[in-house]
Short mmCIF file of C-alpha atoms and ligand atoms in Angstrom, two decimals:
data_model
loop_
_atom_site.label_atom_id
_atom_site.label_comp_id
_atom_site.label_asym_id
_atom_site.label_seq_id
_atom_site.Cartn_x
_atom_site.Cartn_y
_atom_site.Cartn_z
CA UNK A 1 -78.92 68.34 43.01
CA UNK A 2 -80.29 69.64 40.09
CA UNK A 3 -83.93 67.89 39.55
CA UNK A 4 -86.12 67.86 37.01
CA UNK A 5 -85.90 69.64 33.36
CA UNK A 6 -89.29 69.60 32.77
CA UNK A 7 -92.10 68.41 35.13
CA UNK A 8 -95.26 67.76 32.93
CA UNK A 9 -97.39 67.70 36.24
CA UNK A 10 -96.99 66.43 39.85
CA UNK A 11 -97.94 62.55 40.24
CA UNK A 12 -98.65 60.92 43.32
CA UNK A 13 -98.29 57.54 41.63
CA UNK A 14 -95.07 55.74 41.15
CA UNK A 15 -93.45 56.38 37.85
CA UNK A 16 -91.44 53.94 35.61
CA UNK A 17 -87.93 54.64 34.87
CA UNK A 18 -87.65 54.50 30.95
CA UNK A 19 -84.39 55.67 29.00
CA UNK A 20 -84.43 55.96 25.57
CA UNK A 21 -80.69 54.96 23.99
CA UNK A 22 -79.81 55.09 20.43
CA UNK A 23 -78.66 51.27 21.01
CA UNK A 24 -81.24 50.20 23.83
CA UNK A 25 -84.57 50.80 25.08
CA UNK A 26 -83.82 50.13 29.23
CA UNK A 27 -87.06 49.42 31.33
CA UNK A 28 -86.81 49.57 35.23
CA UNK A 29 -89.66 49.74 37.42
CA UNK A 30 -88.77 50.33 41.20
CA UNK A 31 -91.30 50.83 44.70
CA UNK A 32 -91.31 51.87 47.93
CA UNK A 33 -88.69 53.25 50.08
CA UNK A 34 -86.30 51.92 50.18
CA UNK A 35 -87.06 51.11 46.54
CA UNK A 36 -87.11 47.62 45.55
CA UNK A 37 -86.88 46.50 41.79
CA UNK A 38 -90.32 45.34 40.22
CA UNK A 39 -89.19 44.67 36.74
CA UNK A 40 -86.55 45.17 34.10
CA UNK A 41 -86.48 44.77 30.49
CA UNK A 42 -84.26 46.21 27.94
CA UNK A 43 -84.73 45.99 23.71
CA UNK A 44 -82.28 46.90 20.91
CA UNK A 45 -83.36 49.90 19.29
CA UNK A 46 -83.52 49.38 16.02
CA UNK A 47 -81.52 51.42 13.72
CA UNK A 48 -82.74 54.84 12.31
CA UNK A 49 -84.82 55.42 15.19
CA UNK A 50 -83.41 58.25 16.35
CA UNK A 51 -81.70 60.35 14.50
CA UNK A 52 -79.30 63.34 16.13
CA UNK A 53 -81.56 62.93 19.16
CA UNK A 54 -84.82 63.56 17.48
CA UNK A 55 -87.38 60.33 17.31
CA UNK A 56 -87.42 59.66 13.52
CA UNK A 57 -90.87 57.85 13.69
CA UNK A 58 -93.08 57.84 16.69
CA UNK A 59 -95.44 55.36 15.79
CA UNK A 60 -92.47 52.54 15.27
CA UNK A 61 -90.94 53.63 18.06
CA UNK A 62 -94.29 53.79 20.30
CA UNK A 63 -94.88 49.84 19.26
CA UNK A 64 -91.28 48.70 20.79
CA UNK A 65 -91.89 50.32 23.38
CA UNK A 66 -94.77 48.55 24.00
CA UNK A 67 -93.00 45.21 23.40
CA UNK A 68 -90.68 46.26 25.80
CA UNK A 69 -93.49 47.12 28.81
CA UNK A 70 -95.28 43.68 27.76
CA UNK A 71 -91.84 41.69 27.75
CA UNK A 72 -91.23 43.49 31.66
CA UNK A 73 -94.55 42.48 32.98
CA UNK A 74 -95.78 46.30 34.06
CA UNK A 75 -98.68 47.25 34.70
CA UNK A 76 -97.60 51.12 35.34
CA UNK A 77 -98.50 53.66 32.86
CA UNK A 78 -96.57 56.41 34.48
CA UNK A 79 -93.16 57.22 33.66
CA UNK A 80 -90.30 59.27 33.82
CA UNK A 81 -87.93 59.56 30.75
CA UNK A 82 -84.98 62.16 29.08
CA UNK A 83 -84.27 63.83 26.31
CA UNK A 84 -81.32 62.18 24.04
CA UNK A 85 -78.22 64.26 24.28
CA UNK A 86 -77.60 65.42 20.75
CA UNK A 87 -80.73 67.21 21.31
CA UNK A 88 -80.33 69.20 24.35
CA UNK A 89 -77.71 72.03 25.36
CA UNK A 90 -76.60 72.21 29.50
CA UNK A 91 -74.92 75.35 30.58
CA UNK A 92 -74.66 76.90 33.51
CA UNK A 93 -75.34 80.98 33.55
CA UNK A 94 -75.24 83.56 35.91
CA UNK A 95 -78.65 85.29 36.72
CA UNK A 96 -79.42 87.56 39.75
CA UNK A 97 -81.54 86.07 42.27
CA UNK A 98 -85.05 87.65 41.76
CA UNK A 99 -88.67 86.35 42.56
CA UNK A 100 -89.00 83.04 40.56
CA UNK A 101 -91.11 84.67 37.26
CA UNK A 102 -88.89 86.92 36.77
CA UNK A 103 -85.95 85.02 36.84
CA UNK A 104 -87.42 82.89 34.83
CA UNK A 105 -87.75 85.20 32.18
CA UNK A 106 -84.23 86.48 33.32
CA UNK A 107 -82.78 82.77 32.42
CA UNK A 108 -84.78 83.19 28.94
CA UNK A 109 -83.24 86.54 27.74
CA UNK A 110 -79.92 85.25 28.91
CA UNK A 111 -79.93 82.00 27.47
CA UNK A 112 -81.16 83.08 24.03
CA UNK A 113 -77.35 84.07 23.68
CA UNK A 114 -76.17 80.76 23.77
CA UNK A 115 -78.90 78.76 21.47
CA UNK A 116 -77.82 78.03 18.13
CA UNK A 117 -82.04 77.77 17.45
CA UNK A 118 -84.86 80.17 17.86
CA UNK A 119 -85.89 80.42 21.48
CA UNK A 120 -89.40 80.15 20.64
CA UNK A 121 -88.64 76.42 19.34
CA UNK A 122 -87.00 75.00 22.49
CA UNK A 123 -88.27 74.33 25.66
CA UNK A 124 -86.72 75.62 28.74
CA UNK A 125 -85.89 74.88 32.22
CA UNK A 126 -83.50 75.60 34.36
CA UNK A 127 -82.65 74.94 38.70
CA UNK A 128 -80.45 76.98 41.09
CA UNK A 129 -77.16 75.55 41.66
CA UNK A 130 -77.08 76.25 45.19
CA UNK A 131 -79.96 76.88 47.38
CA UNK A 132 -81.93 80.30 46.85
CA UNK A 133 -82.55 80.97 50.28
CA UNK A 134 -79.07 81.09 50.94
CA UNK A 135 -79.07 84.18 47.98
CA UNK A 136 -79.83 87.60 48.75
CA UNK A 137 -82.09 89.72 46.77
CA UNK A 138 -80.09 91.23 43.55
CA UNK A 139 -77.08 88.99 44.05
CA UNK A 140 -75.54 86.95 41.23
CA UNK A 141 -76.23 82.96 41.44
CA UNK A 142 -75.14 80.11 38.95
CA UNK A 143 -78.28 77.86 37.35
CA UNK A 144 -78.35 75.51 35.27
CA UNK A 145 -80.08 75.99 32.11
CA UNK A 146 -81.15 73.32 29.97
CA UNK A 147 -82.36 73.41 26.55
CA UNK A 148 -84.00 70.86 24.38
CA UNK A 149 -85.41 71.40 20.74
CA UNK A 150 -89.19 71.29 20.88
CA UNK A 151 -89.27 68.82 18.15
CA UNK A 152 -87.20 66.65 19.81
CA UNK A 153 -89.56 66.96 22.96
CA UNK A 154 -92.67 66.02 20.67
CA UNK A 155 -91.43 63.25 19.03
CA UNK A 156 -90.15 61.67 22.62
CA UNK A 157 -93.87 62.22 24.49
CA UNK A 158 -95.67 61.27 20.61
CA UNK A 159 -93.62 58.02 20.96
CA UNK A 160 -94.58 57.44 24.89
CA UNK A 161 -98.13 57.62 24.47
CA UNK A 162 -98.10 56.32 21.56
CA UNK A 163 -97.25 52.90 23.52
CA UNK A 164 -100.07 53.98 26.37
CA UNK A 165 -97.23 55.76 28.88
CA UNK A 166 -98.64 58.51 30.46
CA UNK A 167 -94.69 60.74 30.90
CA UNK A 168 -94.47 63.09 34.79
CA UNK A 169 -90.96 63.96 33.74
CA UNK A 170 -88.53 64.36 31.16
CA UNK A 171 -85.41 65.04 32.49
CA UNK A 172 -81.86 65.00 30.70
CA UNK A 173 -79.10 61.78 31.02
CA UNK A 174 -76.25 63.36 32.40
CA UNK A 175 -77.73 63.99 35.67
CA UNK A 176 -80.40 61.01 35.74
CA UNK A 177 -77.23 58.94 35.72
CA UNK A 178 -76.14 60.60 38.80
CA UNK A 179 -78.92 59.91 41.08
CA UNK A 180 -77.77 56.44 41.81
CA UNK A 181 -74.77 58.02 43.13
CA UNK A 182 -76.35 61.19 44.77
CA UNK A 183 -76.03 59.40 48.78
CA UNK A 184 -72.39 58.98 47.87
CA UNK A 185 -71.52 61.86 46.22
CA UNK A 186 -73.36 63.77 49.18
CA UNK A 187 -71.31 62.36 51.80
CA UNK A 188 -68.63 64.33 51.08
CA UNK A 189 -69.99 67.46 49.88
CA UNK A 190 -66.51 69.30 49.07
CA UNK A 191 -65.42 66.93 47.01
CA UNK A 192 -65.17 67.36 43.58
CA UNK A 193 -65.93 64.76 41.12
CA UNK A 194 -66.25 63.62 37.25
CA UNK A 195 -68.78 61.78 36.21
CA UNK A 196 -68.36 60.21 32.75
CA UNK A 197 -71.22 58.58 30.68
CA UNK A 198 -70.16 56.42 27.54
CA UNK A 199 -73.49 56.04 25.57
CA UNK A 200 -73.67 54.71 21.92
CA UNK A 201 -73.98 58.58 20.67
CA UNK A 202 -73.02 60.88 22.80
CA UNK A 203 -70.87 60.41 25.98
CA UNK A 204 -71.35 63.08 28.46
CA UNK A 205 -68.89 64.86 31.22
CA UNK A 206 -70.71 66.18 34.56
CA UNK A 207 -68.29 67.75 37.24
CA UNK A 208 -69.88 67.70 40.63
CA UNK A 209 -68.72 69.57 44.11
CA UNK A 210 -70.41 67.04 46.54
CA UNK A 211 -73.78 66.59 45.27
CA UNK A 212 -73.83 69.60 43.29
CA UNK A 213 -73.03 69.37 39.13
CA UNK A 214 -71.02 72.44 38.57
CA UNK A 215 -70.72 71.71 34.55
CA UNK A 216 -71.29 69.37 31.69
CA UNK A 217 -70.37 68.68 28.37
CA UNK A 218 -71.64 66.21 25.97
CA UNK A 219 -69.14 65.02 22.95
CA UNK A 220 -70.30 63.07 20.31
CA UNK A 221 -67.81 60.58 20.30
CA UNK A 222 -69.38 57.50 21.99
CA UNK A 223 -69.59 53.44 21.55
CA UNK A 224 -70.84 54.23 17.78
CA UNK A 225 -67.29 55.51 16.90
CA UNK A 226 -65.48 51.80 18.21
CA UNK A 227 -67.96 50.04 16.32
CA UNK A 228 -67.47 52.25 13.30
CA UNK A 229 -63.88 51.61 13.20
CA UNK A 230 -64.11 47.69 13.93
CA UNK A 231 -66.34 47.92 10.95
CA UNK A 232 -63.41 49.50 8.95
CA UNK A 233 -60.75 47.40 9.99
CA UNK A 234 -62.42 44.40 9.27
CA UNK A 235 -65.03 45.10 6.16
CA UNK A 236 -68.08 44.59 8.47
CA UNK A 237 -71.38 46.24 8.50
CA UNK A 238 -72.41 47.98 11.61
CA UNK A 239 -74.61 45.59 13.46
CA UNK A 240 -71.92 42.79 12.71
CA UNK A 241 -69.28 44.74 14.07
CA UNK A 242 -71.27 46.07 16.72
CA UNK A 243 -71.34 41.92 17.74
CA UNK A 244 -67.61 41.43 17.31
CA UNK A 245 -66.86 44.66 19.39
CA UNK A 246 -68.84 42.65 22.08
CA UNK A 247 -67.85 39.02 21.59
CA UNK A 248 -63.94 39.90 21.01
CA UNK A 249 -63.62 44.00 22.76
CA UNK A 250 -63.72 42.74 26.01
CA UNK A 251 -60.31 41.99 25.58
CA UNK A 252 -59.31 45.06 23.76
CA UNK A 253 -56.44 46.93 26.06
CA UNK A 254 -53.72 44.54 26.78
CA UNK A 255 -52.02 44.96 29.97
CA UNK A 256 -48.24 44.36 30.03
CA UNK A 257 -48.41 41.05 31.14
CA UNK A 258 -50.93 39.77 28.27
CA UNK A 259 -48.69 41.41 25.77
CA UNK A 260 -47.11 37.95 25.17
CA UNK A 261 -50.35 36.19 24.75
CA UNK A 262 -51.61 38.63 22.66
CA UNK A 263 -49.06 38.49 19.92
CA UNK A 264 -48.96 34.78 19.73
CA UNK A 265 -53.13 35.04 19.04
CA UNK A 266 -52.49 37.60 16.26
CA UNK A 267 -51.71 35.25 13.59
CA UNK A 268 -54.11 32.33 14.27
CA UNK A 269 -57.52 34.74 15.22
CA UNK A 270 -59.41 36.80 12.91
CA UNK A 271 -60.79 39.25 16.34
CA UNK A 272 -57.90 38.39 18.28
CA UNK A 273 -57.54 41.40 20.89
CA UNK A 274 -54.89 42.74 19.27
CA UNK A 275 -56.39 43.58 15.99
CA UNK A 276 -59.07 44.64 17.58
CA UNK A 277 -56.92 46.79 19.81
CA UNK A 278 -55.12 48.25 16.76
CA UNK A 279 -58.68 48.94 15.01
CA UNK A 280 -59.98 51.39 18.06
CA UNK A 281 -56.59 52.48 19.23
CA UNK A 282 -56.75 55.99 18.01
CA UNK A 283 -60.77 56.28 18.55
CA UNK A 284 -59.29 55.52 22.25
CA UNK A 285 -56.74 58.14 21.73
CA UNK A 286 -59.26 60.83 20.96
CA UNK A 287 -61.92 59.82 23.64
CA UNK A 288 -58.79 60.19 25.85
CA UNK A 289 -57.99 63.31 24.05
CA UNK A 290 -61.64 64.93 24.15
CA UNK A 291 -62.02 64.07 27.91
CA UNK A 292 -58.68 65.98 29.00
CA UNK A 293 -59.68 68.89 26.91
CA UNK A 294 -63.10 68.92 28.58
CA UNK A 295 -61.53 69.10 31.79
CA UNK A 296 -59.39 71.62 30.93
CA UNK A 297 -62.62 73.68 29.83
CA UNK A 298 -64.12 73.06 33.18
CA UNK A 299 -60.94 74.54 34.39
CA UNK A 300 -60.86 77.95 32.84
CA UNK A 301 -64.36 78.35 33.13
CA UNK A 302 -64.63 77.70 36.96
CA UNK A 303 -61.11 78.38 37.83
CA UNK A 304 -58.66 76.12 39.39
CA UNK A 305 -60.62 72.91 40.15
CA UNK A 306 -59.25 69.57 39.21
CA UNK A 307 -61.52 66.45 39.86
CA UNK A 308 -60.14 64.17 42.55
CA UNK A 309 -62.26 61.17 41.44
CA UNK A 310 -64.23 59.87 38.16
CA UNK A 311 -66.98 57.44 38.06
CA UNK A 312 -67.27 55.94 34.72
CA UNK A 313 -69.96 54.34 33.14
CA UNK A 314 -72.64 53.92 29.94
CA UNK A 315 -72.51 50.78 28.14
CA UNK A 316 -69.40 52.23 25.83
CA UNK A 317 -67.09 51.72 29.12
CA UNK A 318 -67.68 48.38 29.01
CA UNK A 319 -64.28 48.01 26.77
CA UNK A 320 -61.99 46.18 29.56
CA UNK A 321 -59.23 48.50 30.70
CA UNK A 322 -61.07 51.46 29.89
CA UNK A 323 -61.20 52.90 33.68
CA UNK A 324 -57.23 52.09 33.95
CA UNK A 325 -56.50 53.68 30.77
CA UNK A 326 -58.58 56.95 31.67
CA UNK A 327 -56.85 56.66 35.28
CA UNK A 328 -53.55 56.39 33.69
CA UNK A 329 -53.81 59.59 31.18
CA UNK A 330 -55.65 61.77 33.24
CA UNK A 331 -54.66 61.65 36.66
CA UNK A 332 -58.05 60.79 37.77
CA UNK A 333 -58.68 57.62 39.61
CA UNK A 334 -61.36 56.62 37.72
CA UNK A 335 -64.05 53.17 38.95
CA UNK A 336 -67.24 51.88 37.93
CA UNK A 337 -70.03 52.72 40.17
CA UNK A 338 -72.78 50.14 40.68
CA UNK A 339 -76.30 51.31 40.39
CA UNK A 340 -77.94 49.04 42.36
CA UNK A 341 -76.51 49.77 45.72
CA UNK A 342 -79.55 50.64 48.07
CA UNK A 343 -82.22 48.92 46.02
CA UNK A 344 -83.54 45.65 46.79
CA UNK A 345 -83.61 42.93 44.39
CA UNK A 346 -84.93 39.78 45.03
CA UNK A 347 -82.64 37.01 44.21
CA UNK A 348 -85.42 34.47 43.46
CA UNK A 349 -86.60 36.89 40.35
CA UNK A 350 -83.71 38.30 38.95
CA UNK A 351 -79.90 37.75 37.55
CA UNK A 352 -78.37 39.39 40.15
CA UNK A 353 -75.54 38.50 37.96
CA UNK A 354 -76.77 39.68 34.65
CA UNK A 355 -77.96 42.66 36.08
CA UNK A 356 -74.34 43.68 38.14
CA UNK A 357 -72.54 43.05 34.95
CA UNK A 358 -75.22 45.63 32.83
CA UNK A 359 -74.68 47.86 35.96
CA UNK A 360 -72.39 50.82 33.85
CA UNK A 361 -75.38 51.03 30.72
CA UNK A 362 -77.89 50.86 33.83
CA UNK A 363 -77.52 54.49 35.78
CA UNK A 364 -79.64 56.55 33.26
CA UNK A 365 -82.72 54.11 33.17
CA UNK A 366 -82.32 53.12 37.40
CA UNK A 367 -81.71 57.12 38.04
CA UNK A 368 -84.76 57.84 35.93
CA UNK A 369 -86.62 55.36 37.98
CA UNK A 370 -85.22 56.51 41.39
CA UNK A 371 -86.94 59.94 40.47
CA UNK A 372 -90.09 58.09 39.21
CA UNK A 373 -90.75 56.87 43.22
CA UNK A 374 -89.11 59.89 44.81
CA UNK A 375 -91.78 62.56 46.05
CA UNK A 376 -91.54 65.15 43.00
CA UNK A 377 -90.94 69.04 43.77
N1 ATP B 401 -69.16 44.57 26.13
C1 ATP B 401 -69.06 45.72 25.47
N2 ATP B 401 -67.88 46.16 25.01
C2 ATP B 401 -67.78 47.33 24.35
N3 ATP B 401 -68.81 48.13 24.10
C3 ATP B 401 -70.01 47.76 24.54
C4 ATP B 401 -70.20 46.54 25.26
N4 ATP B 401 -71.51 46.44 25.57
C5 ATP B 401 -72.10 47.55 25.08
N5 ATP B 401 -71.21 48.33 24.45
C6 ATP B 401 -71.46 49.60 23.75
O1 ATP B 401 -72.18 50.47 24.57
C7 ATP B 401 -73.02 51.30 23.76
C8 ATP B 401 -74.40 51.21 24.31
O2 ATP B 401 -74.37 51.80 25.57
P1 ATP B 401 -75.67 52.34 26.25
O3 ATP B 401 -76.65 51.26 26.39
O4 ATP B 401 -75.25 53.05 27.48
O5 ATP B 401 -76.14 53.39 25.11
P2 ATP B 401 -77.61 53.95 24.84
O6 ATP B 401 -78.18 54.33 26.16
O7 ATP B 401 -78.39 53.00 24.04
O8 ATP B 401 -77.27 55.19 23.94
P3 ATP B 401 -77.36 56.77 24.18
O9 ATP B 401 -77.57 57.00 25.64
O10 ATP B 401 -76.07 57.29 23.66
O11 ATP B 401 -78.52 57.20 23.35
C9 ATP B 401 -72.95 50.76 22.36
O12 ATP B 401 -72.10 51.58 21.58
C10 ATP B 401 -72.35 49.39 22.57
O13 ATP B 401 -71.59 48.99 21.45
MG1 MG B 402 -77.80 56.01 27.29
#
């Protein structure tokens, strides 16, 4: 698995997990193996507050952040976070295996060709994809590069201690929200998978062999884009049809058997479901669209390799159907994974309810938090 982007320093402390989402702040603090959860909190972001991944203004950001860590009850200052999509670039290139500086510097020269910024204003990491000892010296290996803009890295650590955080890690979303899947995806480590995050600006595509990502892609349309159109259809502004997306979307793809019911509601009903269905039908289409043509990318680039399962998640999958409808199209079986198998969570302090049905918008905030109590390498 590929950990870490960039480790600050080495704690020996537990770390909160703490994602930053253009629509929600997420707060989960786990301990001890196996972990157990301490506290959760989650916070609307307000609007503006990022903009195209980059923290628009740390100081406003650093004080709901500290709402957030009062309104979860923490008393942890450490924590592990990740860099917003729209401001980092994944590849994978091929490097020979040499002793780690100068691969490092290897990765650098090589990866310069495939930043649209100066190299000097990003910061760099980058992990194997398959175990170095099992290189020899001089051969060609895959790693995974990633790239964020250093801007986008200041304003992110500005805003955390701004709010009194002390960060160990920023790592990037597409694989924090595999973590909470890494003992499943492990156990059968030929497999090949999809993993598919719906966030509110950017969903993101990671391919996996067992454990293992192989690729990624991040597209930039996300939940924003079935708001957006809701908002068209219906003359609404974005945070009112960011509600009725909510109240009324949950009953957005009709199945054959609700066709019926659905026609008879279209006359009386504002939102009924099918109004709503006809107002994201062809941001649907595309997201369909976009997802087949990143799989087909994954193809040519690694050869013949066709997913045999998806997991599907990010609070933008939360549109009922959505899993069938990818299943359907692409000839993946696509589910929803829940993200709070192997932790503990006591009954007596939490909505075990509340928090199954956030499960999907919950892997990037309780895989940032699995890393925050997992010994760091
Ligand atoms: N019940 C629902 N039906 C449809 N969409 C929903 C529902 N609940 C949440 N969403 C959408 O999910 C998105 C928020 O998901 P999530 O919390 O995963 O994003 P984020 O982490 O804040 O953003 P990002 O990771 O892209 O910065 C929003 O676009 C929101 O409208
Ligand atoms: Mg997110």
């Amino acid at each position: 698995m590929v950990s870490g982007f960039s480790k600050l320093f080495k704690p020996r402390v537990e770390a909160l997990g703490l994602e930053i989402g253009a629509s929600s702040l997420k707060l989960v603090e786990l301990s001890g193996h196996p972990p157990a959860l301490r506290a959760f909190a989650t916070r609307p972001t307000p609007p503006g507050m990022l903009a195209e991944g980059v923290v628009a203004e740390p100081a406003a950001l650093a004080q709901e952040i500290r709402e957030l860590l009062a309104e979860a009850r923490t008393r942890k200052r450490y924590v592990v976070s990740a860099v917003p999509n729209p401001s980092v670039i994944l590849r994978t290139i091929q490097v020979p295996k040499m002793p780690p500086k100068e691969m490092e510097e290897a990765v650098r020269w090589e990866a310069e060709r495939y930043i649209p910024f100066p190299i000097d204003e990003v910061v760099l990491d980058f992990a194997p994809l398959e175990p170095l000892s099992e290189v020899s010296e001089g051969e060609q290996t895959e790693v995974m590069v990633g790239v964020a803009r250093q801007e986008a890295v200041a304003g992110l650590l500005e805003a955390l201690r701004g709010a009194g955080l002390m960060p160990v890690v920023l790592d990037v979303k597409p694989f924090a929200g595999l973590y909470p899947l890494e003992a499943e995806l492990g156990a059968e480590p030929e497999r090949v998978a999809v993993a598919v995050e719906i966030g509110a600006e950017s969903t993101s595509l990671v391919l996996t062999r067992g454990d293992r990502p192989l690729a990624v892609r991040v597209l930039t349309l996300s939940g924003k884009d079935f708001t957006e159109a809701i908002g068209k259809a219906f003359g609404l502004d974005f945070l009112t049809a960011e509600e009725v997306k909510r109240t009324y979307g949950l009953a957005t793809i009709p199945t054959e058997d609700e066709e019926l019911l659905l026609d008879f509601d279209a006359e009386r009903e504002r939102y009924s479901p099918a109004r709503i269905y006809d107002a994201i039908r062809p941001i649907l289409v595309d997201l369909t669209q976009e997802i087949r043509r990143s799989l087909e990318f994954f193809r040519v680039q690694l050869g013949d390799i066709h997913p045999e399962v998806g997991y599907l998640y990010g609070g933008g999958s939360r549109l009922r159907g959505l899993a069938t409808l990818l299943t359907d199209t692409l000839g993946v079986s696509f589910t929803t994974p829940d993200p709070w198998q192997g932790i503990q969570v006591d009954p007596k302090r939490f909505d075990l309810e509340k928090l199954k049905e956030l499960g999907p918008e919950l892997m990037v905030p309780i895989g940032l938090a699995l890393r925050g109590v997992s010994p760091l390498d």
